[in-house]
């Protein structure tokens, strides 16, 4: 394997043992300014495979009455040899709890004293061994403009899976997931169990309907100068859509900063049930927060007792889906002919026409005072509560001349 950013051109100076006296106050203190264990920010295998994407599709089309056309297709995409960073010099689970890694002055020695590759700090090894996949069924009905009406409707059911990740202890407060592109994955956990799951763009349902309708002319019923000038030549158009929510993951925060695992890939929350099954789906509790508990922290060894390993949790990469988005954009416009060459058009357009709140984020971080027991209560007052929305209604007026 090849290591880039080699010492001595790149290193993170660290000096331990600034005093040789174990009882001195500056024993094991970072002196700085001296050569010490340096990090390798980017290591590569000598021969890496080429990342590529396979795409496939098959579809049928059928002519329908009234000038409509129906399309049905399967569309798929498959990524091969996506890259990931493996923290190959991360200390194993429980290493910080072992007696030999305890400081004679008390506490735990810095990880650099017992890493798998001595003399180095963090080593990020880039390996091209991940995959991602997208599978979808796509249906569409369209009708070209005829007899004053044009419309189209498209629906996609899809599933996108990859090896993205959150942080070691879960996702951000919005529950967002990262995608499988140079993401840091588990070194000690089973990568498929720890990092594989719905991609951040895994939108399962996507329905879009568009239309344009030239309203019937009122002069056909009551023909005079006023009805022709005011009530004729109106059109209405719009786009109505429903998009299901994106996936998210539940994060973990322990207020007292407990060292739960003593190394390794960290810990995630413990799920005692599926948070989305039978979930309240209310503003204050989108998913079932009672399913979430804290992993119990391990304990360092002593001269008389062995180390106790902490729990790593069982929460998968993604364990809930955000609310879907139902939206209506509408436009009403009046065409006013001016002579034979010009048309003056007055437009009134609204976005999110019904001004319906569309929530797109929530507090997904479970907070616990400590990790002493699985019965420790969750203390986050807004955990599971929706906390952000898409844009409110916008309206705009426009006047244009077509010629």
CSV table of C-alpha atoms in Angstrom, one decimal:
chain,number,residue,atom,x,y,z
A,1,UNK,CA,0.0,0.0,0.0
A,2,UNK,CA,1.1,3.6,-0.6
A,3,UNK,CA,1.0,6.3,2.0
A,4,UNK,CA,0.6,9.9,0.8
A,5,UNK,CA,1.6,13.0,2.8
A,6,UNK,CA,4.6,11.2,4.3
A,7,UNK,CA,6.7,12.5,7.1
A,8,UNK,CA,8.8,14.6,7.4
A,9,UNK,CA,7.0,16.8,4.9
A,10,UNK,CA,3.6,16.3,6.8
A,11,UNK,CA,3.3,15.4,10.4
A,12,UNK,CA,1.4,16.5,13.5
A,13,UNK,CA,4.0,17.2,16.2
A,14,UNK,CA,3.1,15.6,19.5
A,15,UNK,CA,5.4,14.9,22.4
A,16,UNK,CA,4.5,12.8,25.4
A,17,UNK,CA,6.6,12.2,28.5
A,18,UNK,CA,7.7,15.9,28.8
A,19,UNK,CA,8.9,14.8,32.2
A,20,UNK,CA,10.5,11.5,33.0
A,21,UNK,CA,9.1,11.7,36.5
A,22,UNK,CA,5.8,9.8,36.6
A,23,UNK,CA,4.6,12.0,39.6
A,24,UNK,CA,5.3,15.3,37.8
A,25,UNK,CA,2.4,17.5,36.9
A,26,UNK,CA,3.5,17.6,33.2
A,27,UNK,CA,3.8,13.9,32.8
A,28,UNK,CA,2.0,12.7,29.6
A,29,UNK,CA,1.3,16.3,28.6
A,30,UNK,CA,1.5,17.4,24.9
A,31,UNK,CA,4.6,19.5,24.6
A,32,UNK,CA,4.0,20.5,21.0
A,33,UNK,CA,6.7,21.7,18.5
A,34,UNK,CA,8.5,18.3,18.5
A,35,UNK,CA,8.3,15.4,16.1
A,36,UNK,CA,5.9,12.7,17.2
A,37,UNK,CA,3.1,10.4,15.9
A,38,UNK,CA,1.9,11.9,12.7
A,39,UNK,CA,-1.4,11.3,10.8
A,40,UNK,CA,-1.7,10.0,7.3
A,41,UNK,CA,-4.7,11.8,5.9
A,42,UNK,CA,-4.9,9.8,2.6
A,43,UNK,CA,-3.4,6.3,2.0
A,44,UNK,CA,-4.1,4.4,-1.3
A,45,UNK,CA,-3.6,0.8,-2.4
A,46,UNK,CA,-1.0,0.5,-5.2
A,47,UNK,CA,-3.6,-0.8,-7.6
A,48,UNK,CA,-7.1,0.5,-7.2
A,49,UNK,CA,-10.1,-0.6,-9.4
A,50,UNK,CA,-11.9,1.9,-11.5
A,51,UNK,CA,-15.2,3.2,-10.2
A,52,UNK,CA,-18.0,2.8,-12.7
A,53,UNK,CA,-21.8,2.9,-13.0
A,54,UNK,CA,-24.0,0.4,-14.8
A,55,UNK,CA,-27.3,1.7,-16.1
A,56,UNK,CA,-30.3,-0.3,-17.4
A,57,UNK,CA,-33.8,0.4,-18.5
A,58,UNK,CA,-36.7,-1.3,-20.3
A,59,UNK,CA,-40.1,0.3,-21.1
A,60,UNK,CA,-43.3,0.0,-23.1
A,61,UNK,CA,-45.5,2.7,-24.5
A,62,UNK,CA,-49.2,2.6,-25.4
A,63,UNK,CA,-51.4,5.0,-27.3
A,64,UNK,CA,-54.6,5.8,-25.3
A,65,UNK,CA,-57.9,7.4,-26.4
A,66,UNK,CA,-58.3,11.2,-26.4
A,67,UNK,CA,-54.7,11.7,-27.6
A,68,UNK,CA,-53.1,10.4,-24.5
A,69,UNK,CA,-49.9,8.3,-24.3
A,70,UNK,CA,-49.0,5.9,-21.5
A,71,UNK,CA,-45.4,5.0,-20.6
A,72,UNK,CA,-44.2,2.3,-18.2
A,73,UNK,CA,-40.5,1.6,-17.6
A,74,UNK,CA,-38.0,0.0,-15.2
A,75,UNK,CA,-34.9,2.1,-14.6
A,76,UNK,CA,-31.9,1.0,-12.6
A,77,UNK,CA,-28.4,2.2,-11.9
A,78,UNK,CA,-25.6,0.3,-10.1
A,79,UNK,CA,-22.4,1.8,-8.8
A,80,UNK,CA,-19.4,-0.5,-8.5
A,81,UNK,CA,-16.1,0.2,-6.6
A,82,UNK,CA,-17.2,3.3,-4.8
A,83,UNK,CA,-14.5,4.6,-2.5
A,84,UNK,CA,-14.5,4.7,1.3
A,85,UNK,CA,-12.1,5.7,3.9
A,86,UNK,CA,-11.2,3.1,6.5
A,87,UNK,CA,-9.6,4.4,9.8
A,88,UNK,CA,-7.1,1.5,9.9
A,89,UNK,CA,-5.2,2.9,12.8
A,90,UNK,CA,-8.2,3.2,15.1
A,91,UNK,CA,-7.8,1.5,18.4
A,92,UNK,CA,-10.1,-1.6,18.8
A,93,UNK,CA,-13.3,-1.7,20.9
A,94,UNK,CA,-12.4,-1.8,24.6
A,95,UNK,CA,-8.7,-1.1,24.1
A,96,UNK,CA,-9.0,2.1,26.2
A,97,UNK,CA,-10.4,0.0,29.1
A,98,UNK,CA,-7.6,-2.5,29.3
A,99,UNK,CA,-5.3,-2.4,32.3
A,100,UNK,CA,-2.1,-2.2,30.2
A,101,UNK,CA,-3.4,1.0,28.6
A,102,UNK,CA,-4.0,2.8,31.9
A,103,UNK,CA,-1.7,5.6,33.0
A,104,UNK,CA,0.3,5.1,36.2
A,105,UNK,CA,-0.6,8.7,37.0
A,106,UNK,CA,-4.3,7.8,36.6
A,107,UNK,CA,-6.7,7.8,33.7
A,108,UNK,CA,-6.2,6.4,30.2
A,109,UNK,CA,-3.1,6.7,28.1
A,110,UNK,CA,-3.6,8.6,24.7
A,111,UNK,CA,-4.5,6.3,21.9
A,112,UNK,CA,-1.2,6.9,20.2
A,113,UNK,CA,0.5,4.6,22.8
A,114,UNK,CA,-1.4,1.5,21.7
A,115,UNK,CA,-2.6,2.0,18.1
A,116,UNK,CA,-2.4,-1.0,15.7
A,117,UNK,CA,0.4,0.7,13.7
A,118,UNK,CA,2.8,2.2,16.3
A,119,UNK,CA,4.4,5.5,15.6
A,120,UNK,CA,1.4,6.8,13.6
A,121,UNK,CA,-1.7,8.7,14.5
A,122,UNK,CA,-4.8,8.4,12.4
A,123,UNK,CA,-4.4,6.6,9.0
A,124,UNK,CA,-7.2,7.0,6.5
A,125,UNK,CA,-7.0,4.2,4.0
A,126,UNK,CA,-9.1,4.8,0.8
A,127,UNK,CA,-10.5,1.5,-0.5
A,128,UNK,CA,-12.6,1.1,-3.6
A,129,UNK,CA,-14.9,-1.7,-2.5
A,130,UNK,CA,-18.4,-0.2,-1.9
A,131,UNK,CA,-21.5,-0.4,-4.1
A,132,UNK,CA,-24.7,1.6,-4.5
A,133,UNK,CA,-27.9,0.8,-6.3
A,134,UNK,CA,-31.0,2.5,-7.6
A,135,UNK,CA,-34.1,0.6,-8.8
A,136,UNK,CA,-37.3,2.2,-9.9
A,137,UNK,CA,-40.7,1.7,-11.6
A,138,UNK,CA,-41.7,4.7,-13.6
A,139,UNK,CA,-45.2,5.4,-15.1
A,140,UNK,CA,-46.3,8.4,-17.1
A,141,UNK,CA,-49.5,9.6,-18.9
A,142,UNK,CA,-49.3,12.6,-21.2
A,143,UNK,CA,-51.7,14.4,-23.4
A,144,UNK,CA,-50.6,17.1,-25.8
A,145,UNK,CA,-52.5,20.4,-26.0
A,146,UNK,CA,-55.8,19.7,-27.8
A,147,UNK,CA,-59.3,21.2,-27.5
A,148,UNK,CA,-58.0,23.6,-24.8
A,149,UNK,CA,-56.5,21.0,-22.5
A,150,UNK,CA,-53.0,19.6,-21.9
A,151,UNK,CA,-51.9,17.5,-19.0
A,152,UNK,CA,-49.3,15.0,-17.8
A,153,UNK,CA,-48.9,12.8,-14.8
A,154,UNK,CA,-45.8,10.9,-13.7
A,155,UNK,CA,-45.3,8.5,-10.8
A,156,UNK,CA,-42.0,6.9,-9.7
A,157,UNK,CA,-41.6,4.3,-7.1
A,158,UNK,CA,-37.9,3.8,-6.3
A,159,UNK,CA,-35.4,2.6,-3.8
A,160,UNK,CA,-31.8,3.9,-3.5
A,161,UNK,CA,-29.3,2.0,-1.2
A,162,UNK,CA,-25.7,2.8,-0.5
A,163,UNK,CA,-23.0,2.7,2.1
A,164,UNK,CA,-23.2,6.2,3.4
A,165,UNK,CA,-22.9,7.1,7.0
A,166,UNK,CA,-23.6,9.4,9.9
A,167,UNK,CA,-21.0,10.2,12.4
A,168,UNK,CA,-19.7,7.6,14.9
A,169,UNK,CA,-22.6,8.4,17.3
A,170,UNK,CA,-25.3,9.0,14.8
A,171,UNK,CA,-26.6,11.8,12.5
A,172,UNK,CA,-26.9,15.5,12.8
A,173,UNK,CA,-29.9,17.2,14.5
A,174,UNK,CA,-31.8,17.1,11.2
A,175,UNK,CA,-31.1,13.4,10.8
A,176,UNK,CA,-29.4,13.9,7.5
A,177,UNK,CA,-27.3,11.0,6.0
A,178,UNK,CA,-24.1,11.3,3.9
A,179,UNK,CA,-23.8,9.5,0.6
A,180,UNK,CA,-21.4,6.7,-0.5
A,181,UNK,CA,-18.6,9.0,-1.8
A,182,UNK,CA,-15.4,9.0,0.2
A,183,UNK,CA,-17.3,8.4,3.4
A,184,UNK,CA,-15.6,7.0,6.5
A,185,UNK,CA,-17.0,3.6,7.2
A,186,UNK,CA,-16.6,1.1,10.1
A,187,UNK,CA,-13.2,-0.5,10.8
A,188,UNK,CA,-14.4,-3.1,13.3
A,189,UNK,CA,-18.1,-3.4,12.8
A,190,UNK,CA,-19.6,-5.3,9.9
A,191,UNK,CA,-19.6,-2.6,7.2
A,192,UNK,CA,-22.8,-3.8,5.6
A,193,UNK,CA,-24.7,-3.9,8.9
A,194,UNK,CA,-23.2,-0.6,10.1
A,195,UNK,CA,-23.1,1.6,6.9
A,196,UNK,CA,-25.4,0.0,4.3
A,197,UNK,CA,-29.0,1.3,4.1
A,198,UNK,CA,-31.3,3.9,2.4
A,199,UNK,CA,-29.3,6.6,0.6
A,200,UNK,CA,-30.0,10.2,1.6
A,201,UNK,CA,-31.8,10.6,-1.8
A,202,UNK,CA,-33.9,7.5,-1.2
A,203,UNK,CA,-37.3,9.1,-2.1
A,204,UNK,CA,-39.6,6.1,-2.4
A,205,UNK,CA,-42.7,7.9,-3.9
A,206,UNK,CA,-42.7,10.8,-6.4
A,207,UNK,CA,-45.9,11.9,-8.0
A,208,UNK,CA,-46.1,15.0,-10.3
A,209,UNK,CA,-49.2,16.2,-12.2
A,210,UNK,CA,-49.1,19.2,-14.5
A,211,UNK,CA,-51.9,20.7,-16.5
A,212,UNK,CA,-52.8,23.7,-18.8
A,213,UNK,CA,-56.5,24.5,-19.4
A,214,UNK,CA,-57.9,27.2,-21.6
A,215,UNK,CA,-61.1,28.2,-19.8
A,216,UNK,CA,-64.2,28.3,-22.0
A,217,UNK,CA,-65.0,31.7,-23.4
A,218,UNK,CA,-67.9,33.4,-21.7
A,219,UNK,CA,-68.7,35.2,-25.0
A,220,UNK,CA,-70.0,31.9,-26.2
A,221,UNK,CA,-73.0,32.3,-23.8
A,222,UNK,CA,-73.2,36.1,-23.7
A,223,UNK,CA,-71.5,37.9,-26.5
A,224,UNK,CA,-70.8,41.6,-26.0
A,225,UNK,CA,-67.8,43.9,-25.7
A,226,UNK,CA,-67.5,43.5,-22.0
A,227,UNK,CA,-67.6,39.7,-21.8
A,228,UNK,CA,-65.1,39.4,-24.7
A,229,UNK,CA,-62.7,41.9,-23.1
A,230,UNK,CA,-63.0,40.7,-19.5
A,231,UNK,CA,-64.1,37.0,-19.4
A,232,UNK,CA,-62.5,35.6,-22.6
A,233,UNK,CA,-58.9,34.2,-23.1
A,234,UNK,CA,-58.2,33.0,-19.5
A,235,UNK,CA,-55.9,30.1,-18.9
A,236,UNK,CA,-55.0,28.2,-15.7
A,237,UNK,CA,-52.0,26.0,-15.3
A,238,UNK,CA,-50.3,24.3,-12.4
A,239,UNK,CA,-48.1,21.6,-11.0
A,240,UNK,CA,-49.3,19.4,-8.2
A,241,UNK,CA,-46.8,17.0,-6.5
A,242,UNK,CA,-46.3,14.6,-3.7
A,243,UNK,CA,-42.8,13.5,-2.7
A,244,UNK,CA,-42.3,11.1,0.2
A,245,UNK,CA,-39.9,12.0,2.9
A,246,UNK,CA,-36.1,11.4,3.0
A,247,UNK,CA,-34.5,8.9,5.4
A,248,UNK,CA,-32.8,9.9,8.6
A,249,UNK,CA,-30.9,8.4,11.4
A,250,UNK,CA,-31.2,8.8,15.2
A,251,UNK,CA,-28.1,10.3,16.9
A,252,UNK,CA,-26.8,9.8,20.4
A,253,UNK,CA,-25.6,12.4,22.9
A,254,UNK,CA,-24.5,11.6,26.4
A,255,UNK,CA,-24.3,14.8,28.5
A,256,UNK,CA,-21.5,13.6,30.9
A,257,UNK,CA,-19.3,12.6,27.9
A,258,UNK,CA,-19.1,9.0,29.0
A,259,UNK,CA,-16.6,6.8,27.2
A,260,UNK,CA,-19.1,4.1,26.1
A,261,UNK,CA,-17.0,1.8,23.9
A,262,UNK,CA,-13.4,2.5,24.8
A,263,UNK,CA,-12.4,2.8,21.1
A,264,UNK,CA,-13.6,1.2,17.9
A,265,UNK,CA,-16.2,2.7,15.6
A,266,UNK,CA,-18.2,4.2,18.5
A,267,UNK,CA,-21.7,3.6,19.7
A,268,UNK,CA,-25.2,4.2,18.3
A,269,UNK,CA,-28.5,4.2,20.2
A,270,UNK,CA,-30.2,1.0,21.2
A,271,UNK,CA,-33.5,0.5,19.5
A,272,UNK,CA,-36.0,-1.7,21.3
A,273,UNK,CA,-38.5,-1.5,18.5
A,274,UNK,CA,-39.1,0.0,15.1
A,275,UNK,CA,-39.5,3.8,15.7
A,276,UNK,CA,-41.7,4.1,12.6
A,277,UNK,CA,-44.1,1.2,13.3
A,278,UNK,CA,-47.2,2.6,14.9
A,279,UNK,CA,-45.5,6.0,15.2
A,280,UNK,CA,-47.7,9.0,16.4
A,281,UNK,CA,-46.6,11.1,13.3
A,282,UNK,CA,-47.5,14.3,15.2
A,283,UNK,CA,-45.6,17.6,15.3
A,284,UNK,CA,-44.2,16.9,18.8
A,285,UNK,CA,-43.4,13.2,18.1
A,286,UNK,CA,-42.9,12.2,14.6
A,287,UNK,CA,-41.5,8.7,15.4
A,288,UNK,CA,-41.9,6.6,18.5
A,289,UNK,CA,-39.2,8.0,20.8
A,290,UNK,CA,-39.8,5.4,23.5
A,291,UNK,CA,-38.0,2.9,21.2
A,292,UNK,CA,-34.7,4.6,21.9
A,293,UNK,CA,-32.4,3.9,24.8
A,294,UNK,CA,-28.8,4.5,25.7
A,295,UNK,CA,-26.1,1.9,25.2
A,296,UNK,CA,-24.5,1.0,28.6
A,297,UNK,CA,-20.9,2.3,28.9
A,298,UNK,CA,-18.0,0.0,29.6
A,299,UNK,CA,-15.6,0.2,32.6
A,300,UNK,CA,-11.8,0.2,32.7
A,301,UNK,CA,-10.0,-2.7,34.2
A,302,UNK,CA,-8.4,-2.5,37.7
A,303,UNK,CA,-5.8,-4.6,39.3
A,304,UNK,CA,-8.6,-6.8,40.7
A,305,UNK,CA,-11.3,-6.6,38.1
A,306,UNK,CA,-11.3,-7.1,34.3
A,307,UNK,CA,-12.5,-4.5,31.8
A,308,UNK,CA,-16.2,-4.4,31.0
A,309,UNK,CA,-16.9,-3.8,27.4
A,310,UNK,CA,-19.6,-1.2,26.5
A,311,UNK,CA,-22.5,-1.7,24.2
A,312,UNK,CA,-22.2,-0.5,20.7
A,313,UNK,CA,-26.0,-0.1,20.0
A,314,UNK,CA,-28.0,-1.6,17.3
A,315,UNK,CA,-29.5,1.4,15.4
A,316,UNK,CA,-29.0,1.0,11.6
A,317,UNK,CA,-27.8,3.7,9.4
A,318,UNK,CA,-31.3,5.0,8.7
A,319,UNK,CA,-34.2,4.3,11.0
A,320,UNK,CA,-37.0,6.8,10.2
A,321,UNK,CA,-38.4,8.8,7.2
A,322,UNK,CA,-39.2,12.4,7.3
A,323,UNK,CA,-42.7,13.7,6.4
A,324,UNK,CA,-43.6,13.8,2.7
A,325,UNK,CA,-44.1,17.1,0.8
A,326,UNK,CA,-47.5,17.8,-0.9
A,327,UNK,CA,-47.2,21.0,-3.0
A,328,UNK,CA,-49.4,23.0,-5.4
A,329,UNK,CA,-48.0,25.7,-7.7
A,330,UNK,CA,-50.7,27.5,-9.7
A,331,UNK,CA,-50.8,30.2,-12.4
A,332,UNK,CA,-53.7,32.1,-13.8
A,333,UNK,CA,-53.2,34.3,-16.8
A,334,UNK,CA,-55.3,36.5,-19.1
A,335,UNK,CA,-54.3,37.0,-22.7
A,336,UNK,CA,-55.3,40.3,-24.3
A,337,UNK,CA,-54.7,40.6,-28.0
A,338,UNK,CA,-53.4,44.0,-29.2
A,339,UNK,CA,-54.0,44.2,-33.0
A,340,UNK,CA,-52.7,41.2,-34.9
A,341,UNK,CA,-49.1,41.1,-33.8
A,342,UNK,CA,-49.1,41.6,-30.0
A,343,UNK,CA,-50.6,39.9,-27.0
A,344,UNK,CA,-50.5,41.4,-23.6
A,345,UNK,CA,-50.5,38.8,-20.9
A,346,UNK,CA,-51.3,39.4,-17.2
A,347,UNK,CA,-50.1,36.5,-14.9
A,348,UNK,CA,-50.8,35.7,-11.3
A,349,UNK,CA,-48.6,32.9,-10.0
A,350,UNK,CA,-48.5,31.3,-6.6
A,351,UNK,CA,-46.0,28.8,-5.2
A,352,UNK,CA,-47.3,26.6,-2.3
A,353,UNK,CA,-50.7,27.9,-3.3
A,354,UNK,CA,-52.5,26.7,-0.1
A,355,UNK,CA,-49.7,27.8,2.2
A,356,UNK,CA,-49.5,24.4,3.8
A,357,UNK,CA,-46.6,23.8,6.2
A,358,UNK,CA,-44.3,21.2,4.8
A,359,UNK,CA,-41.9,19.9,7.5
A,360,UNK,CA,-38.6,18.7,6.3
A,361,UNK,CA,-36.5,18.3,9.5
A,362,UNK,CA,-36.6,17.2,13.1
A,363,UNK,CA,-34.6,16.8,16.3
A,364,UNK,CA,-33.2,13.3,15.8
A,365,UNK,CA,-30.5,13.3,18.6
A,366,UNK,CA,-31.4,11.4,21.7
A,367,UNK,CA,-29.8,12.9,24.8
A,368,UNK,CA,-29.1,11.1,28.0
A,369,UNK,CA,-27.5,12.3,31.2
A,370,UNK,CA,-25.2,9.3,31.5
A,371,UNK,CA,-24.7,5.8,30.1
A,372,UNK,CA,-24.8,3.9,33.4
A,373,UNK,CA,-27.9,1.9,32.7
A,374,UNK,CA,-30.2,1.1,29.8
A,375,UNK,CA,-33.0,2.5,31.9
A,376,UNK,CA,-31.5,6.0,31.9
A,377,UNK,CA,-34.2,8.4,30.7
A,378,UNK,CA,-34.0,10.4,27.6
A,379,UNK,CA,-33.7,14.1,28.5
A,380,UNK,CA,-34.0,16.0,25.2
A,381,UNK,CA,-37.2,18.1,25.4
A,382,UNK,CA,-37.6,18.3,21.6
A,383,UNK,CA,-36.3,14.8,20.6
A,384,UNK,CA,-38.5,13.5,17.8
A,385,UNK,CA,-40.1,16.9,17.3
A,386,UNK,CA,-40.4,18.5,13.8
A,387,UNK,CA,-38.4,21.7,13.7
A,388,UNK,CA,-38.0,23.0,10.1
A,389,UNK,CA,-40.2,23.6,7.1
A,390,UNK,CA,-40.0,24.3,3.4
A,391,UNK,CA,-40.8,27.7,2.0
A,392,UNK,CA,-44.2,29.4,2.7
A,393,UNK,CA,-46.5,30.6,-0.1
A,394,UNK,CA,-45.0,33.0,-2.6
A,395,UNK,CA,-47.1,35.1,-5.0
A,396,UNK,CA,-46.0,37.1,-7.9
A,397,UNK,CA,-47.6,39.3,-10.6
A,398,UNK,CA,-46.3,39.6,-14.1
A,399,UNK,CA,-47.1,41.6,-17.2
A,400,UNK,CA,-45.5,40.7,-20.5
A,401,UNK,CA,-45.9,41.3,-24.1
A,402,UNK,CA,-45.7,38.5,-26.7
A,403,UNK,CA,-45.0,39.4,-30.3
